[in-house]
CSV table of C-alpha atoms in Angstrom, one decimal:
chain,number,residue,atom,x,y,z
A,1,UNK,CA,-72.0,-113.0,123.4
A,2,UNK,CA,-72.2,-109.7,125.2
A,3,UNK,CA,-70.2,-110.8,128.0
A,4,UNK,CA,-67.6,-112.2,125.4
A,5,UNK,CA,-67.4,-109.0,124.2
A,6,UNK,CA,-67.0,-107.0,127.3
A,7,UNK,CA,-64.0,-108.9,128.6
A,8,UNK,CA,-62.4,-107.8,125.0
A,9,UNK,CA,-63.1,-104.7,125.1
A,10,UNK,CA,-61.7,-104.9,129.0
A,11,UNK,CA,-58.8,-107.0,127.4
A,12,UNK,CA,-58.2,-104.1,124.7
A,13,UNK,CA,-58.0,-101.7,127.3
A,14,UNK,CA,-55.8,-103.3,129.5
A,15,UNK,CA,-53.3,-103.8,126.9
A,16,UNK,CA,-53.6,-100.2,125.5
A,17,UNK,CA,-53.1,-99.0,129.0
A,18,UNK,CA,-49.6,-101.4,129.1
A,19,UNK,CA,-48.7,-99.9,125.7
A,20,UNK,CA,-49.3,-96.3,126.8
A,21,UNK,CA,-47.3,-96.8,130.2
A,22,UNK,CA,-44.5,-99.0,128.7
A,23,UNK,CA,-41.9,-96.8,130.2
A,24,UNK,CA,-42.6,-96.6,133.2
A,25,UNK,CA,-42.8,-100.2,133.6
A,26,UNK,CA,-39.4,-100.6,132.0
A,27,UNK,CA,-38.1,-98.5,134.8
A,28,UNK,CA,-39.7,-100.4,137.5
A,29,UNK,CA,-38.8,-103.9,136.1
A,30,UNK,CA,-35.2,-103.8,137.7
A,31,UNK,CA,-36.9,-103.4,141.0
A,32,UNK,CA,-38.7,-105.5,140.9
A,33,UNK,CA,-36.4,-108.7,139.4
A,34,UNK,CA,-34.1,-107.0,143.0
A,35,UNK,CA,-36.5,-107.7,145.0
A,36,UNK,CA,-38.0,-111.3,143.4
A,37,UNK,CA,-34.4,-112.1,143.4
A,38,UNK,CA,-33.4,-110.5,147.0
A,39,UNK,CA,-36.6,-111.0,148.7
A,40,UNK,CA,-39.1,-113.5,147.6
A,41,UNK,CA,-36.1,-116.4,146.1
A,42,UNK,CA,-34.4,-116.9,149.2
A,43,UNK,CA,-37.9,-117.7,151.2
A,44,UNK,CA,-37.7,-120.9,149.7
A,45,UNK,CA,-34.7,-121.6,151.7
A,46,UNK,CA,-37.3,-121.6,154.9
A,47,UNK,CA,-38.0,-125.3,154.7
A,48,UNK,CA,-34.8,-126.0,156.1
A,49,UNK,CA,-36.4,-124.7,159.8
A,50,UNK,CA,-38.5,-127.9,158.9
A,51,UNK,CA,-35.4,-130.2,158.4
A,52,UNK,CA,-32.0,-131.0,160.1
A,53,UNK,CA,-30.4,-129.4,157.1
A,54,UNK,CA,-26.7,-130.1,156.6
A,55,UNK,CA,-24.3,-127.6,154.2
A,56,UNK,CA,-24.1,-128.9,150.9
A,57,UNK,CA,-27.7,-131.8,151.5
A,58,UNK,CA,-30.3,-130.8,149.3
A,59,UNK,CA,-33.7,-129.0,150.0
A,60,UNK,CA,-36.1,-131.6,148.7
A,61,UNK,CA,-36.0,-135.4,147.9
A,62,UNK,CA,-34.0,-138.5,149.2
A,63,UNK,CA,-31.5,-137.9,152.0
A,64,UNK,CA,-33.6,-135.1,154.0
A,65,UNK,CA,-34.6,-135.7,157.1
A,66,UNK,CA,-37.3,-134.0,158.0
A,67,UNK,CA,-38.1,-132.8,162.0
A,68,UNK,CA,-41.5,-130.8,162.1
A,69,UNK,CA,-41.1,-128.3,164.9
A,70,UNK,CA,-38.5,-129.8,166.8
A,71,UNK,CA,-36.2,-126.5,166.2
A,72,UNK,CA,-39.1,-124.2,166.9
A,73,UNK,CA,-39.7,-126.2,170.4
A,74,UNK,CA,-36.1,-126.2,171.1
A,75,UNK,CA,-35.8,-122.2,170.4
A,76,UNK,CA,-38.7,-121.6,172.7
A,77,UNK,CA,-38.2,-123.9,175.8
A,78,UNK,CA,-34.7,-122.8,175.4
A,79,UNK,CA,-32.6,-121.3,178.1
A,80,UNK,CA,-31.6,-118.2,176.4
A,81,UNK,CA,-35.6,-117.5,175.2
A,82,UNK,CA,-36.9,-115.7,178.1
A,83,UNK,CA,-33.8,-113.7,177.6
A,84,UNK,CA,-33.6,-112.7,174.4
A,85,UNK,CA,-37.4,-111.7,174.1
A,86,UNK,CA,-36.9,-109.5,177.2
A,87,UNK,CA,-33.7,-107.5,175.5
A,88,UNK,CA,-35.0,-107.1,171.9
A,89,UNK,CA,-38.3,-106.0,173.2
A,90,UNK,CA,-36.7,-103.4,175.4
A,91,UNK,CA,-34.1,-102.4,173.2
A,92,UNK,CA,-36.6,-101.6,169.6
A,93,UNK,CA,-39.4,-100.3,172.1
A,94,UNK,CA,-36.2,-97.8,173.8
A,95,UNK,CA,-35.9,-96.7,169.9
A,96,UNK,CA,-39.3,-96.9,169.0
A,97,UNK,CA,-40.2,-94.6,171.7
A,98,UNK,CA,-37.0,-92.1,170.7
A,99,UNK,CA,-36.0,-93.1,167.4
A,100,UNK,CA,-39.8,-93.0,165.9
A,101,UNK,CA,-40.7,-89.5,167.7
A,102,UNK,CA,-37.4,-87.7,167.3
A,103,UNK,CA,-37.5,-87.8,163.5
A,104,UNK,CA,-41.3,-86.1,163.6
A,105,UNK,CA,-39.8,-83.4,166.3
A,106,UNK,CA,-37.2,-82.3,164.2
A,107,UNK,CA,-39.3,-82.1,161.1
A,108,UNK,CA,-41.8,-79.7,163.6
A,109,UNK,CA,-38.8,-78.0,165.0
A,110,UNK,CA,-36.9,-77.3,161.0
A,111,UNK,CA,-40.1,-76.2,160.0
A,112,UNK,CA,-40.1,-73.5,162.6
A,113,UNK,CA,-36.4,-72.2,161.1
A,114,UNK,CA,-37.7,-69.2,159.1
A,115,UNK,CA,-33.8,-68.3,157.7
A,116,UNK,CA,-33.3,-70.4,154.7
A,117,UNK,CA,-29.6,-70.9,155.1
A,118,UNK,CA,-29.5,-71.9,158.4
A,119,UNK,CA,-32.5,-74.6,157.5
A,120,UNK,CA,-30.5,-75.7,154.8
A,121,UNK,CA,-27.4,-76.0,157.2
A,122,UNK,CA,-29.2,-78.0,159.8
A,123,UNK,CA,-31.1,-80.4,157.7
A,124,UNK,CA,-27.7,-81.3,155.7
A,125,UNK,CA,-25.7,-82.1,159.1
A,126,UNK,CA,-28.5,-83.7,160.6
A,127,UNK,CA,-28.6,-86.3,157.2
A,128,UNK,CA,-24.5,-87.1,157.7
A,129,UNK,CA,-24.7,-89.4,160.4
A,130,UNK,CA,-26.9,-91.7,158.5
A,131,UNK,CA,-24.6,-92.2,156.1
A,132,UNK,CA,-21.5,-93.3,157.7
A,133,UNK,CA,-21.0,-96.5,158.0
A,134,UNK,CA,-22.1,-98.6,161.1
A,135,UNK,CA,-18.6,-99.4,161.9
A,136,UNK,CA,-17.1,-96.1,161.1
A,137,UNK,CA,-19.8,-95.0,163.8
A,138,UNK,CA,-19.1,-97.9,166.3
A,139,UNK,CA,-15.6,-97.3,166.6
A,140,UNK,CA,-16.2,-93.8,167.2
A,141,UNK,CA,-18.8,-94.7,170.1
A,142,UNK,CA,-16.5,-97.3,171.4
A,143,UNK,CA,-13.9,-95.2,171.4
A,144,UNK,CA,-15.8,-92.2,172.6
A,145,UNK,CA,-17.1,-93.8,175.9
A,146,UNK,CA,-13.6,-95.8,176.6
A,147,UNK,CA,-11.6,-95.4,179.5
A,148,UNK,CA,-10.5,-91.9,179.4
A,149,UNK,CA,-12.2,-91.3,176.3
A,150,UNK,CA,-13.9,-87.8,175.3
A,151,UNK,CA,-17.6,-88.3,176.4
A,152,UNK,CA,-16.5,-90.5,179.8
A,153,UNK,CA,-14.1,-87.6,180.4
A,154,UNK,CA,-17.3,-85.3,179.8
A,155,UNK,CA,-19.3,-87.1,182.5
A,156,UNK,CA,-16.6,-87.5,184.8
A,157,UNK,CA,-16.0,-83.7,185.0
A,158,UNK,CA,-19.8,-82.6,184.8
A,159,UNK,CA,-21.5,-85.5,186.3
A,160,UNK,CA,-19.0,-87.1,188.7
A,161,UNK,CA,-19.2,-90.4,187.0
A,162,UNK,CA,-16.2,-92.8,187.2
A,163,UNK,CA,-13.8,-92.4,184.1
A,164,UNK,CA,-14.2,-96.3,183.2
A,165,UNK,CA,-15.3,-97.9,179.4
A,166,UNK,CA,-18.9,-97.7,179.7
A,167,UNK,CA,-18.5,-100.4,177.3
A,168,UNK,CA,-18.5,-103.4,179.5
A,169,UNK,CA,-21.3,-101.9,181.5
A,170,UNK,CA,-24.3,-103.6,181.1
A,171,UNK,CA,-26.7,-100.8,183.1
A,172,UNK,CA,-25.0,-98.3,180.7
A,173,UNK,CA,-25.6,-100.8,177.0
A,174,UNK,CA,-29.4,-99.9,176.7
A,175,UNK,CA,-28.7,-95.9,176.5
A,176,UNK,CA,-25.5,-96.1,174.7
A,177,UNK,CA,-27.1,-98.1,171.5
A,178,UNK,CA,-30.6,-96.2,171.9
A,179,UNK,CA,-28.6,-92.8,171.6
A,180,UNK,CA,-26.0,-94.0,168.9
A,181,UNK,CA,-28.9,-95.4,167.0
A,182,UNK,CA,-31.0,-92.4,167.2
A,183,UNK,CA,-28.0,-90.1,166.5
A,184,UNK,CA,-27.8,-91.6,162.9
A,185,UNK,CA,-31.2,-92.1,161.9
A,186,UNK,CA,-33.0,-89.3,163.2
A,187,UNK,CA,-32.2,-86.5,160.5
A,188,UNK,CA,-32.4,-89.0,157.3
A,189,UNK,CA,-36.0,-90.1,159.1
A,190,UNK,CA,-37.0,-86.7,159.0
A,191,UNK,CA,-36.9,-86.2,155.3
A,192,UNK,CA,-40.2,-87.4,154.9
A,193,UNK,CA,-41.9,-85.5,157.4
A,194,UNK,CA,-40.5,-82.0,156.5
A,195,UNK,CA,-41.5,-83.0,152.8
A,196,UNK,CA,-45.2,-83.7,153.9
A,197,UNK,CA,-45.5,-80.2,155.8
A,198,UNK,CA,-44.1,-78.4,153.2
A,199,UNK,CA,-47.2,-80.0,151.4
A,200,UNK,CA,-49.7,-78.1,153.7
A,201,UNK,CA,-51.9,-75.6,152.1
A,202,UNK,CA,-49.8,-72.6,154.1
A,203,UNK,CA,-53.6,-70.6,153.6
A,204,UNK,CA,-54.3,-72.4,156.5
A,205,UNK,CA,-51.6,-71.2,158.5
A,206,UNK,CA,-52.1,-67.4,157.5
A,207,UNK,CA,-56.2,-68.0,158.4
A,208,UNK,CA,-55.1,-69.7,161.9
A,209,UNK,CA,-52.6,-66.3,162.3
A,210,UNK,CA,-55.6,-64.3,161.8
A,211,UNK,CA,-57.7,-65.8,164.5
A,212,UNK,CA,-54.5,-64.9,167.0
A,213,UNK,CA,-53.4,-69.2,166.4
A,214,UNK,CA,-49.8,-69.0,168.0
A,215,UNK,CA,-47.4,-71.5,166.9
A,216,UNK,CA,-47.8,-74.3,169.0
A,217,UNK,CA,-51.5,-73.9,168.4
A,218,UNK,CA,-50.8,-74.1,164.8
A,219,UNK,CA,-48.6,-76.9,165.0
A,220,UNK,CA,-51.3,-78.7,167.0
A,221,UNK,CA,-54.1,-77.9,165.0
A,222,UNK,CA,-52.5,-77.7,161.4
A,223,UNK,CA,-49.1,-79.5,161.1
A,224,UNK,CA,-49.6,-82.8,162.9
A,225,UNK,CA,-53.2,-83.6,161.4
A,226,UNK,CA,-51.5,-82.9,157.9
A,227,UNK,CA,-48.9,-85.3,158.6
A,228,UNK,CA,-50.6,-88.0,160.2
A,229,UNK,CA,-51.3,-90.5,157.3
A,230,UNK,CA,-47.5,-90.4,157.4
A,231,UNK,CA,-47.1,-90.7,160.9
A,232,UNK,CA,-49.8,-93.9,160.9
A,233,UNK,CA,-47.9,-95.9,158.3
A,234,UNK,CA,-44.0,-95.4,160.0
A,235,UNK,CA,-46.0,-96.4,163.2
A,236,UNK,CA,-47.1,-99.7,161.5
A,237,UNK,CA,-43.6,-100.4,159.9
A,238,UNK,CA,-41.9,-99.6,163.5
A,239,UNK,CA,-44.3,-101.7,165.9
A,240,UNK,CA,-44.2,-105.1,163.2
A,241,UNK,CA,-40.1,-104.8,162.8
A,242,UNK,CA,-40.4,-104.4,166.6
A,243,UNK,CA,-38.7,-107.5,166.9
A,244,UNK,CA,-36.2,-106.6,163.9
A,245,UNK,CA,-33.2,-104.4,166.3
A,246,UNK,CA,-30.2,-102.8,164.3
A,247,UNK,CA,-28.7,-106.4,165.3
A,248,UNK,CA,-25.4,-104.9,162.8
A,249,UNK,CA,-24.7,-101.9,165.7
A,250,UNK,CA,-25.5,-104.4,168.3
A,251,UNK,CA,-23.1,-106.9,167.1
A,252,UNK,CA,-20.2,-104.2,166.7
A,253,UNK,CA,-21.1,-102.5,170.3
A,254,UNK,CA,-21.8,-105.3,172.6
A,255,UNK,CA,-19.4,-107.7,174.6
A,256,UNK,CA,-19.5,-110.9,176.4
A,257,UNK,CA,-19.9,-108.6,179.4
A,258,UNK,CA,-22.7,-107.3,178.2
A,259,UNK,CA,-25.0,-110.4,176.3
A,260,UNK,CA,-27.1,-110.1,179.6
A,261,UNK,CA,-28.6,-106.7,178.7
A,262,UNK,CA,-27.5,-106.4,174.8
A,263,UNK,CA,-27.6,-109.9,173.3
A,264,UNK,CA,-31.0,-110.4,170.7
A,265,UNK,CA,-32.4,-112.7,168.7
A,266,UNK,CA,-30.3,-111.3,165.3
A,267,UNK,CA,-26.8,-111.4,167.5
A,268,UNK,CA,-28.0,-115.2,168.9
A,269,UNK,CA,-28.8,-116.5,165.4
A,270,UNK,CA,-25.4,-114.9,164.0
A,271,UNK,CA,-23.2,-116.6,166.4
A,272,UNK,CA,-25.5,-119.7,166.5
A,273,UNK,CA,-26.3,-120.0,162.7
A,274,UNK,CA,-23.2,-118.1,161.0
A,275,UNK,CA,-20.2,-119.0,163.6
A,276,UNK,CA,-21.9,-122.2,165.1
A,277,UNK,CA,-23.2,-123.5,162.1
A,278,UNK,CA,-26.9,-124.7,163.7
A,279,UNK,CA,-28.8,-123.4,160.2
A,280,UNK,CA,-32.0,-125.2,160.5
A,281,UNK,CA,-32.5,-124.1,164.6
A,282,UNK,CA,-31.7,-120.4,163.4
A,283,UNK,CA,-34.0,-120.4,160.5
A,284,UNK,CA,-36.6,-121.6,162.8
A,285,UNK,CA,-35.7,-118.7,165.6
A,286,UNK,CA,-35.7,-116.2,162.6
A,287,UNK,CA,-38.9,-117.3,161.2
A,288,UNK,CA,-40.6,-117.3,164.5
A,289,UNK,CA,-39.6,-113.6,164.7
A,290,UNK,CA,-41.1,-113.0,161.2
A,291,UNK,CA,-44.6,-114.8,162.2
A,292,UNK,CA,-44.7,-112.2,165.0
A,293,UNK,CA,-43.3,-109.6,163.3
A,294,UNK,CA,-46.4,-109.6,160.4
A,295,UNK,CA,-49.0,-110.5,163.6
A,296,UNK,CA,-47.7,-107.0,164.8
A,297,UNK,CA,-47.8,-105.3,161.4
A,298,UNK,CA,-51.2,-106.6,161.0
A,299,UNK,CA,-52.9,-105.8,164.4
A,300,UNK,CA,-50.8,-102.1,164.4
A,301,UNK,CA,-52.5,-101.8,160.5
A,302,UNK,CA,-55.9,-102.6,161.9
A,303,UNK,CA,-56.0,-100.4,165.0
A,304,UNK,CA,-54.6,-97.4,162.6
A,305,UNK,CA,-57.2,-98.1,160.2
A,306,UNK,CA,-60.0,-97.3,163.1
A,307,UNK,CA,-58.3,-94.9,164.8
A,308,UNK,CA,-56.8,-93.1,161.8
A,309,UNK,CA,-58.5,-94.3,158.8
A,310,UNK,CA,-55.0,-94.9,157.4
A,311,UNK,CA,-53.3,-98.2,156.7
A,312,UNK,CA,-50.8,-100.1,154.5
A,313,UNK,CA,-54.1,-102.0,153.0
């Protein structure tokens, strides 16, 4: 009887707290249908990795014909695997390594900006780029490092470099999307970070002033250790979509000249799922990447968990 009566009394509760916090619940219900729509409805669609799946054959029931792992076999002993690992790893670590510090430096660097305006100036130009579009931005680039356009002109005269399109180069692909992608991410990135300094109790910057603390020392010793539960979870987001490059930049900046250095596994299951029409071998290839993408996300969570003492869980 008692315990009857403590999982109504718990019940009671539960509801009262529902009833209390009805609003905000009504707010996040669109959000949530978005992303049980968007998100979670479409995994169903996985099975056909499992299948040879035809446009227009059904998921389940008489007619499928069902494969096992032939797809995922065929993905991995085929001749364009080796490749395509090698390229998206070096491309996402290239902007993991810039894209993932640059935002933090900037948020360090704006915080140092003691003139309001100016702060305000540089933070609002350094968002822009982030919101053009990618192929507003693409052309630009293309255009931009073109034969006799404004930044191979630049190099030419400063540099010496050949006045050629950079474009077709493949030794030239890896810095031209790690810049371009940096370049338009890096100010919105910041956001967060220059929202979690201004968080910082600044009594511990006026008591590190008094014990003769100059900036860097207070940057060190203040400023990143305030940040760093922030820092710890972008870390585990960047190193599990490791495997997830801007594959929409890629498409619109590479060339056939340049698959070699630039193609990945997004831009070889567009043109072999989308424009080929192999859907059952490209959701295999993409839900391989997922697999390792959450083995990442969990082994980057764990290590940040003893090293940190943050996580995602």
């Amino acid at each position: 009887m008692e315990k009857r009566k403590g999982r109504k009394v718990k019940v009671r509760a539960s509801h009262a707290v529902v009833r209390e916090n009805i609003q905000l619940y009504l707010l996040m219900l669109p959000v949530f249908l978005l992303i049980l729509v968007f998100a979670y409805g479409p995994m169903f669609g996985l099975v056909i990795a499992f299948q040879d799946y035809m446009p227009g054959s059904p998921f389940w029931g008489e007619g499928v014909e069902w494969v096992g792992l032939y797809h995922f076999k065929r993905f991995i002993e085929g001749k364009y695997f080796a490749r395509l690992i090698r390229n998206t790893l070096v491309l996402s670590g290239l902007n993991l390594l810039f894209g993932f510090t640059a935002p933090i430096l900037f948020a360090l660097l704006i915080d140092q900006i003691k003139r309001t305006k100016f702060k305000k100036f540089a933070q609002t130009v350094s968002y822009m780029p982030y919101f053009i579009s990618t192929v507003v931005v693409a052309g630009m680039v293309i255009s931009f490092i073109d034969e006799g356009g404004m930044i191979t002109n630049f190099l030419s005269a400063a540099l010496g470099l050949p006045n050629k399109n950079w474009r077709i180069e493949s030794a030239a692909f890896p810095a031209v999307y790690t810049i371009t992608n940096v370049w338009k991410g890096f100010g919105f990135g910041s956001i967060l970070y220059i929202s979690s300094i201004t968080s910082i109790d600044q009594s511990q910057y006026e008591s590190a002033k008094i014990d003769g603390a100059n900036r860097w020392q207070q940057c060190r010793y203040i400023t990143l250790p305030g940040i760093k539960n922030i820092i710890a979870i972008n870390l585990i987001m960047a190193v599990g979509g490791i495997l997830g490059t801007n594959s929409d930049l890629i498409l619109l900046l590479y060339s056939p000249a340049t698959y070699d250095v630039a193609d990945v596994i997004g831009t070889y299951t567009y043109r072999t799922g989308i424009i080929s029409g192999e859907y059952s071998y490209t959701a295999a290839a993409g839900l391989f990447m997922s697999a390792i993408g959450f083995s990442l996300t969990f082994i980057a969570n764990k290590i940040s968990n003893k090293m940190t003492g943050y996580g995602l869980w």
